[in-house]
GROMACS .gro file of C-alpha atoms in nm:
model
  355
    1MET     CA    1   9.311  13.241  -1.992
    2PHE     CA    2   9.619  13.061  -1.862
    3GLU     CA    3   9.419  12.884  -1.592
    4ARG     CA    4   9.195  12.744  -1.866
    5LEU     CA    5   9.499  12.638  -2.065
    6ASP     CA    6   9.650  12.462  -1.762
    7ASN     CA    7   9.324  12.274  -1.713
    8ILE     CA    8   9.324  12.170  -2.079
    9VAL     CA    9   9.680  12.035  -2.045
   10LYS     CA   10   9.577  11.847  -1.732
   11LYS     CA   11   9.276  11.696  -1.912
   12TYR     CA   12   9.494  11.603  -2.209
   13GLU     CA   13   9.742  11.416  -1.987
   14GLU     CA   14   9.457  11.235  -1.810
   15LEU     CA   15   9.322  11.122  -2.146
   16LYS     CA   16   9.664  10.987  -2.249
   17ILE     CA   17   9.667  10.770  -1.937
   18GLU     CA   18   9.304  10.665  -1.988
   19LEU     CA   19   9.377  10.552  -2.343
   20THR     CA   20   9.636  10.301  -2.221
   21LYS     CA   21   9.392  10.115  -1.996
   22PRO     CA   22   9.287   9.765  -2.112
   23GLU     CA   23   8.916   9.828  -2.051
   24VAL     CA   24   8.932  10.127  -2.288
   25LEU     CA   25   9.141   9.949  -2.552
   26ASN     CA   26   8.884   9.669  -2.557
   27ASP     CA   27   8.585   9.902  -2.594
   28TYR     CA   28   8.578  10.036  -2.952
   29ASN     CA   29   8.322  10.313  -2.893
   30LYS     CA   30   8.492  10.439  -2.577
   31LEU     CA   31   8.832  10.426  -2.745
   32LYS     CA   32   8.697  10.618  -3.044
   33ASN     CA   33   8.533  10.888  -2.830
   34LEU     CA   34   8.831  10.937  -2.598
   35SER     CA   35   9.074  10.943  -2.892
   36LYS     CA   36   8.867  11.214  -3.060
   37GLU     CA   37   8.854  11.413  -2.736
   38GLN     CA   38   9.232  11.390  -2.702
   39SER     CA   39   9.282  11.481  -3.068
   40ASP     CA   40   9.061  11.789  -3.026
   41LEU     CA   41   9.285  11.910  -2.740
   42GLU     CA   42   9.620  11.823  -2.899
   43GLU     CA   43   9.656  12.130  -3.120
   44ILE     CA   44   9.592  12.374  -2.837
   45VAL     CA   45   9.824  12.181  -2.600
   46ASN     CA   46  10.106  12.194  -2.856
   47LYS     CA   47  10.048  12.567  -2.911
   48TYR     CA   48  10.051  12.632  -2.535
   49ASN     CA   49  10.375  12.435  -2.498
   50GLU     CA   50  10.526  12.649  -2.774
   51TYR     CA   51  10.407  12.961  -2.592
   52LYS     CA   52  10.569  12.849  -2.263
   53GLU     CA   53  10.894  12.757  -2.438
   54THR     CA   54  10.903  13.096  -2.613
   55SER     CA   55  10.828  13.274  -2.284
   56SER     CA   56  11.115  13.091  -2.117
   57LYS     CA   57  11.356  13.188  -2.396
   58LEU     CA   58  11.242  13.551  -2.367
   59GLU     CA   59  11.322  13.558  -1.996
   60GLU     CA   60  11.667  13.413  -2.068
   61ALA     CA   61  11.734  13.680  -2.331
   62LYS     CA   62  11.622  13.955  -2.094
   63SER     CA   63  11.854  13.823  -1.821
   64VAL     CA   64  12.168  13.888  -2.028
   65ILE     CA   65  12.062  14.216  -2.190
   66ASP     CA   66  12.278  14.415  -1.944
   67ASP     CA   67  12.590  14.222  -2.043
   68PRO     CA   68  12.789  14.461  -2.270
   69GLU     CA   69  12.918  14.174  -2.484
   70LEU     CA   70  12.575  14.018  -2.536
   71LYS     CA   71  12.359  14.334  -2.528
   72GLU     CA   72  12.318  14.384  -2.906
   73MET     CA   73  12.238  14.019  -2.976
   74ALA     CA   74  12.008  13.997  -2.673
   75GLU     CA   75  11.810  14.308  -2.777
   76ILE     CA   76  11.744  14.159  -3.121
   77GLU     CA   77  11.640  13.829  -2.965
   78VAL     CA   78  11.412  14.001  -2.711
   79GLU     CA   79  11.238  14.193  -2.992
   80GLU     CA   80  11.187  13.880  -3.202
   81LEU     CA   81  11.068  13.666  -2.910
   82THR     CA   82  10.832  13.939  -2.781
   83GLU     CA   83  10.668  13.959  -3.125
   84LYS     CA   84  10.642  13.579  -3.147
   85LEU     CA   85  10.495  13.556  -2.795
   86SER     CA   86  10.230  13.815  -2.879
   87LYS     CA   87  10.135  13.622  -3.193
   88LEU     CA   88  10.115  13.292  -3.003
   89LYS     CA   89   9.893  13.452  -2.736
   90SER     CA   90   9.653  13.580  -3.004
   91GLU     CA   91   9.640  13.234  -3.162
   92LEU     CA   92   9.567  13.076  -2.823
   93GLU     CA   93   9.286  13.325  -2.758
   94ILE     CA   94   9.126  13.229  -3.090
   95MET     CA   95   9.164  12.858  -3.014
   96LEU     CA   96   8.982  12.909  -2.682
   97VAL     CA   97   8.677  13.061  -2.852
   98PRO     CA   98   8.395  12.803  -2.824
   99LYS     CA   99   8.356  12.617  -3.151
  100ASP     CA  100   8.026  12.577  -3.331
  101GLU     CA  101   7.933  12.213  -3.268
  102ASN     CA  102   7.790  12.197  -3.621
  103ASP     CA  103   8.108  12.310  -3.800
  104GLY     CA  104   8.216  11.959  -3.895
  105LYS     CA  105   7.879  11.857  -4.037
  106ASN     CA  106   7.748  11.814  -4.389
  107VAL     CA  107   7.482  12.060  -4.499
  108ILE     CA  108   7.146  12.074  -4.671
  109MET     CA  109   7.137  12.376  -4.903
  110GLU     CA  110   6.819  12.519  -5.050
  111ILE     CA  111   6.829  12.783  -5.325
  112ARG     CA  112   6.515  12.956  -5.452
  113GLY     CA  113   6.449  13.214  -5.718
  114ALA     CA  114   6.284  13.511  -5.546
  115ALA     CA  115   6.210  13.860  -5.682
  116GLY     CA  116   6.260  13.898  -6.054
  117GLY     CA  117   6.067  13.622  -6.225
  118ASP     CA  118   6.262  13.421  -6.485
  119GLU     CA  119   6.584  13.614  -6.418
  120ALA     CA  120   6.565  13.525  -6.047
  121ASN     CA  121   6.539  13.157  -6.137
  122ILE     CA  122   6.834  13.187  -6.378
  123PHE     CA  123   7.035  13.352  -6.101
  124ALA     CA  124   6.939  13.072  -5.860
  125GLY     CA  125   7.086  12.832  -6.116
  126ASP     CA  126   7.403  13.043  -6.134
  127LEU     CA  127   7.437  13.030  -5.754
  128PHE     CA  128   7.396  12.652  -5.755
  129ARG     CA  129   7.668  12.630  -6.020
  130MET     CA  130   7.893  12.859  -5.810
  131TYR     CA  131   7.852  12.645  -5.498
  132SER     CA  132   7.905  12.330  -5.705
  133TYR     CA  133   8.242  12.459  -5.827
  134TYR     CA  134   8.335  12.565  -5.473
  135ALA     CA  135   8.240  12.221  -5.340
  136GLU     CA  136   8.450  12.055  -5.610
  137ALA     CA  137   8.751  12.273  -5.521
  138ASN     CA  138   8.718  12.159  -5.158
  139GLY     CA  139   8.679  11.792  -5.245
  140TRP     CA  140   8.314  11.786  -5.133
  141LYS     CA  141   8.033  11.588  -5.295
  142ILE     CA  142   7.694  11.731  -5.398
  143GLU     CA  143   7.379  11.524  -5.409
  144VAL     CA  144   7.068  11.692  -5.555
  145LEU     CA  145   6.762  11.597  -5.352
  146ASN     CA  146   6.496  11.794  -5.532
  147SER     CA  147   6.474  12.054  -5.807
  148ILE     CA  148   6.210  12.254  -5.992
  149GLU     CA  149   6.347  12.404  -6.312
  150GLY     CA  150   6.264  12.755  -6.426
  151ALA     CA  151   6.082  12.806  -6.755
  152SER     CA  152   6.376  13.005  -6.901
  153GLY     CA  153   6.652  12.812  -6.724
  154GLY     CA  154   6.794  12.786  -6.377
  155PHE     CA  155   6.574  12.676  -6.089
  156SER     CA  156   6.275  12.815  -5.909
  157GLN     CA  157   6.392  12.582  -5.630
  158ILE     CA  158   6.674  12.334  -5.579
  159GLU     CA  159   6.775  12.142  -5.268
  160CYS     CA  160   7.096  11.949  -5.231
  161MET     CA  161   7.316  11.784  -4.972
  162ILE     CA  162   7.684  11.879  -4.965
  163LYS     CA  163   7.909  11.622  -4.800
  164GLY     CA  164   8.272  11.653  -4.694
  165ASP     CA  165   8.509  11.782  -4.427
  166ASN     CA  166   8.387  12.083  -4.226
  167VAL     CA  167   8.130  12.186  -4.488
  168TYR     CA  168   7.909  12.380  -4.245
  169SER     CA  169   8.207  12.578  -4.109
  170LYS     CA  170   8.249  12.735  -4.454
  171LEU     CA  171   7.893  12.755  -4.587
  172LYS     CA  172   7.705  12.859  -4.271
  173TYR     CA  173   7.747  13.226  -4.368
  174GLU     CA  174   7.564  13.184  -4.701
  175SER     CA  175   7.205  13.188  -4.570
  176GLY     CA  176   7.018  13.499  -4.676
  177SER     CA  177   6.904  13.695  -4.980
  178HIS     CA  178   7.154  13.722  -5.267
  179ARG     CA  179   7.099  14.010  -5.511
  180VAL     CA  180   7.215  14.026  -5.872
  181GLN     CA  181   7.244  14.339  -6.088
  182ARG     CA  182   7.289  14.270  -6.460
  183VAL     CA  183   7.127  14.280  -6.803
  184PRO     CA  184   6.914  13.963  -6.812
  185VAL     CA  185   6.917  13.738  -7.116
  186THR     CA  186   6.542  13.804  -7.128
  187GLU     CA  187   6.598  14.183  -7.155
  188THR     CA  188   6.564  14.319  -7.509
  189GLN     CA  189   6.664  14.685  -7.447
  190GLY     CA  190   6.990  14.634  -7.259
  191ARG     CA  191   6.867  14.763  -6.923
  192VAL     CA  192   7.024  14.648  -6.597
  193HIS     CA  193   6.775  14.464  -6.374
  194THR     CA  194   6.794  14.372  -6.007
  195SER     CA  195   6.677  14.026  -5.905
  196THR     CA  196   6.718  13.811  -5.597
  197ALA     CA  197   6.752  13.449  -5.495
  198THR     CA  198   6.746  13.313  -5.141
  199VAL     CA  199   6.984  13.060  -4.991
  200LEU     CA  200   6.924  12.852  -4.680
  201VAL     CA  201   7.203  12.640  -4.529
  202MET     CA  202   7.118  12.385  -4.258
  203PRO     CA  203   7.357  12.145  -4.083
  204GLU     CA  204   7.277  11.779  -4.135
  205VAL     CA  205   7.134  11.642  -3.812
  206GLU     CA  206   7.154  11.271  -3.743
  207ASP     CA  207   6.862  11.096  -3.576
  208VAL     CA  208   6.650  11.409  -3.538
  209ASP     CA  209   6.410  11.342  -3.252
  210ILE     CA  210   6.104  11.525  -3.380
  211GLU     CA  211   5.761  11.370  -3.358
  212ILE     CA  212   5.565  11.411  -3.680
  213LYS     CA  213   5.205  11.295  -3.691
  214GLU     CA  214   5.092  11.124  -4.008
  215SER     CA  215   4.770  11.327  -3.990
  216ASP     CA  216   4.979  11.648  -4.016
  217LEU     CA  217   5.120  11.546  -4.355
  218LYS     CA  218   4.990  11.596  -4.707
  219ILE     CA  219   5.179  11.362  -4.941
  220ASP     CA  220   5.168  11.401  -5.319
  221VAL     CA  221   5.332  11.171  -5.574
  222PHE     CA  222   5.408  11.259  -5.937
  223HIS     CA  223   5.639  11.180  -6.229
  224SER     CA  224   6.007  11.264  -6.172
  225SER     CA  225   6.128  11.523  -6.421
  226GLY     CA  226   6.463  11.556  -6.592
  227ALA     CA  227   6.616  11.837  -6.796
  228GLY     CA  228   6.357  12.044  -6.976
  229GLY     CA  229   6.079  11.904  -6.761
  230GLN     CA  230   6.070  11.574  -6.945
  231SER     CA  231   5.972  11.267  -6.747
  232VAL     CA  232   6.266  11.038  -6.670
  233ASN     CA  233   6.037  10.744  -6.589
  234THR     CA  234   5.677  10.650  -6.623
  235ALA     CA  235   5.610  10.569  -6.257
  236ASN     CA  236   5.487  10.817  -5.998
  237SER     CA  237   5.812  10.804  -5.800
  238ALA     CA  238   5.866  11.171  -5.705
  239VAL     CA  239   5.731  11.269  -5.364
  240ARG     CA  240   5.627  11.606  -5.219
  241ILE     CA  241   5.538  11.633  -4.850
  242THR     CA  242   5.362  11.930  -4.691
  243HIS     CA  243   5.375  11.967  -4.312
  244ILE     CA  244   5.035  12.127  -4.257
  245PRO     CA  245   5.093  12.290  -3.912
  246THR     CA  246   5.403  12.482  -4.027
  247GLY     CA  247   5.349  12.502  -4.403
  248VAL     CA  248   5.696  12.356  -4.466
  249VAL     CA  249   5.709  12.180  -4.804
  250VAL     CA  250   5.981  11.933  -4.908
  251GLY     CA  251   6.023  11.709  -5.205
  252CYS     CA  252   6.251  11.445  -5.349
  253GLN     CA  253   6.270  11.298  -5.697
  254THR     CA  254   6.628  11.175  -5.732
  255GLU     CA  255   6.555  10.808  -5.663
  256ARG     CA  256   6.363  10.573  -5.893
  257SER     CA  257   6.190  10.423  -5.591
  258GLN     CA  258   5.895  10.613  -5.447
  259LEU     CA  259   5.976  10.464  -5.105
  260ARG     CA  260   6.334  10.594  -5.115
  261ASN     CA  261   6.216  10.937  -5.227
  262LYS     CA  262   5.965  10.944  -4.941
  263GLU     CA  263   6.237  10.843  -4.690
  264ASN     CA  264   6.468  11.119  -4.816
  265ALA     CA  265   6.186  11.374  -4.812
  266MET     CA  266   6.093  11.282  -4.453
  267ARG     CA  267   6.458  11.317  -4.351
  268LEU     CA  268   6.473  11.659  -4.515
  269LEU     CA  269   6.147  11.761  -4.345
  270LYS     CA  270   6.288  11.670  -4.003
  271ILE     CA  271   6.605  11.870  -4.069
  272LYS     CA  272   6.401  12.175  -4.176
  273LEU     CA  273   6.169  12.152  -3.875
  274HIS     CA  274   6.470  12.107  -3.646
  275ASP     CA  275   6.639  12.415  -3.796
  276ASP     CA  276   6.322  12.623  -3.749
  277MET     CA  277   6.299  12.503  -3.388
  278MET     CA  278   6.663  12.590  -3.315
  279GLN     CA  279   6.622  12.939  -3.462
  280LYS     CA  280   6.316  13.005  -3.246
  281GLN     CA  281   6.497  12.881  -2.935
  282ALA     CA  282   6.794  13.105  -3.012
  283GLN     CA  283   6.564  13.407  -3.042
  284GLU     CA  284   6.392  13.322  -2.714
  285VAL     CA  285   6.722  13.312  -2.522
  286GLY     CA  286   6.843  13.647  -2.644
  287ASN     CA  287   6.896  13.641  -3.020
  288GLU     CA  288   7.214  13.434  -2.997
  289ARG     CA  289   7.234  13.433  -3.375
  290LYS     CA  290   7.314  13.805  -3.370
  291SER     CA  291   7.658  13.725  -3.233
  292LYS     CA  292   7.730  13.565  -3.567
  293ILE     CA  293   7.774  13.735  -3.901
  294GLY     CA  294   7.411  13.812  -3.979
  295THR     CA  295   7.106  13.626  -3.864
  296GLY     CA  296   7.077  13.358  -4.129
  297ASP     CA  297   6.732  13.492  -4.211
  298ARG     CA  298   6.649  13.449  -4.580
  299SER     CA  299   6.489  13.795  -4.584
  300GLU     CA  300   6.822  13.956  -4.496
  301LYS     CA  301   7.011  14.092  -4.798
  302ILE     CA  302   7.364  13.965  -4.748
  303ARG     CA  303   7.541  14.002  -5.082
  304THR     CA  304   7.519  14.181  -5.417
  305TYR     CA  305   7.663  14.048  -5.743
  306ASN     CA  306   7.712  14.348  -5.974
  307TYR     CA  307   7.794  14.227  -6.327
  308PRO     CA  308   7.852  14.567  -6.500
  309GLN     CA  309   8.128  14.645  -6.245
  310ASN     CA  310   8.250  14.284  -6.201
  311ARG     CA  311   8.204  14.339  -5.826
  312VAL     CA  312   8.076  14.125  -5.539
  313THR     CA  313   7.989  14.301  -5.213
  314ASP     CA  314   7.907  14.132  -4.882
  315HIS     CA  315   7.700  14.391  -4.697
  316ARG     CA  316   7.740  14.236  -4.351
  317ILE     CA  317   8.111  14.315  -4.334
  318ASN     CA  318   8.128  14.585  -4.604
  319PHE     CA  319   8.365  14.368  -4.807
  320SER     CA  320   8.398  14.402  -5.184
  321ILE     CA  321   8.602  14.210  -5.438
  322MET     CA  322   8.637  14.306  -5.805
  323GLU     CA  323   8.644  13.945  -5.921
  324LEU     CA  324   8.281  13.854  -5.980
  325ASP     CA  325   8.373  13.637  -6.279
  326ARG     CA  326   8.606  13.427  -6.062
  327VAL     CA  327   8.358  13.416  -5.772
  328MET     CA  328   8.085  13.278  -5.998
  329ASN     CA  329   8.331  13.007  -6.101
  330GLY     CA  330   8.365  12.895  -5.738
  331HIS     CA  331   8.644  13.125  -5.614
  332LEU     CA  332   8.454  13.203  -5.292
  333GLU     CA  333   8.744  13.162  -5.051
  334PRO     CA  334   8.837  13.535  -5.015
  335ILE     CA  335   8.479  13.623  -4.916
  336ILE     CA  336   8.436  13.328  -4.681
  337GLU     CA  337   8.776  13.386  -4.515
  338ALA     CA  338   8.682  13.753  -4.458
  339LEU     CA  339   8.354  13.644  -4.298
  340ILE     CA  340   8.527  13.389  -4.073
  341THR     CA  341   8.787  13.648  -3.967
  342GLU     CA  342   8.523  13.908  -3.877
  343ASP     CA  343   8.306  13.652  -3.698
  344MET     CA  344   8.606  13.549  -3.488
  345ARG     CA  345   8.693  13.912  -3.412
  346LEU     CA  346   8.341  13.979  -3.287
  347LYS     CA  347   8.340  13.667  -3.070
  348LEU     CA  348   8.676  13.758  -2.915
  349ALA     CA  349   8.549  14.109  -2.845
  350GLY     CA  350   8.221  13.974  -2.705
  351GLU     CA  351   8.027  14.196  -2.943
  352ASN     CA  352   7.699  14.140  -3.122
  353PHE     CA  353   7.699  14.186  -3.496
  354ASN     CA  354   7.376  14.387  -3.501
  355SER     CA  355   7.421  14.566  -3.171
   0.00000   0.00000   0.00000
């Protein structure tokens, strides 16, 4: 570990020198890239310097512990510095864990009503509302790309882009099947029903290099719909694209221009195809996704929202919180922090989640 840290410090110092050179200062792109590289290393370099300084102070305290006049004070200092050094070492170990290259990216989120008919669609709407509140609390922006409203409320399907700082790092654990247990508004006899909605979270990928043949596409245009299914304009501006070889369907109706809707739909299609491709590659090289919390498969039941008991349970880490009302109002942080902590623990231990 310390050899790696020494190499990081060496690289950091080299970058500082590089950033003073005229040819770098006059090249905006190179300056930007090198500055980011240095910035990415700065936190770990500062932490390592703190570790070395603390280690040096500990050795000094140990050197005077046999002095009768300084013994009591030295023992207290040794205990405090030993504890601090251990904490700093743990923090350095975490900082050395390879970061997910997608963590800083925006995301495309897709929510669908699944098992449970109208109640599933209502629940999908509740999940979208929950993520909207969570996004607002984090200062993120949500842009709805496409939505199909449920007959009794909610959505049978809604796709949106969430933009902001490190969105994927927080929301990447949300892919999977979400289950709700409650008395539906459509239930006349007060019985608790179980319904599900699926969530898919994909990192935004710039300039996705995927070749799509025009002959592989089925493109439909129709009236954009607003609340209650009413047409918001009279032109056929909404676009739905089906990728025939894979069966992937995307749509966009947020723009008044059919061309803009088609451009957004094609962008969404490329992101979805890219995500499918990356998942297949990961499985082929040894199920790399298993080292994360869950597989990200929409068929995997990841969380239950139990309304009668005001409880939310994440089944992947056996974590429950008796604050369902707050969670549904966007207070997701305790669950997400628990997932991040467990994911980090598994990575440090070199374990597989499903092994």
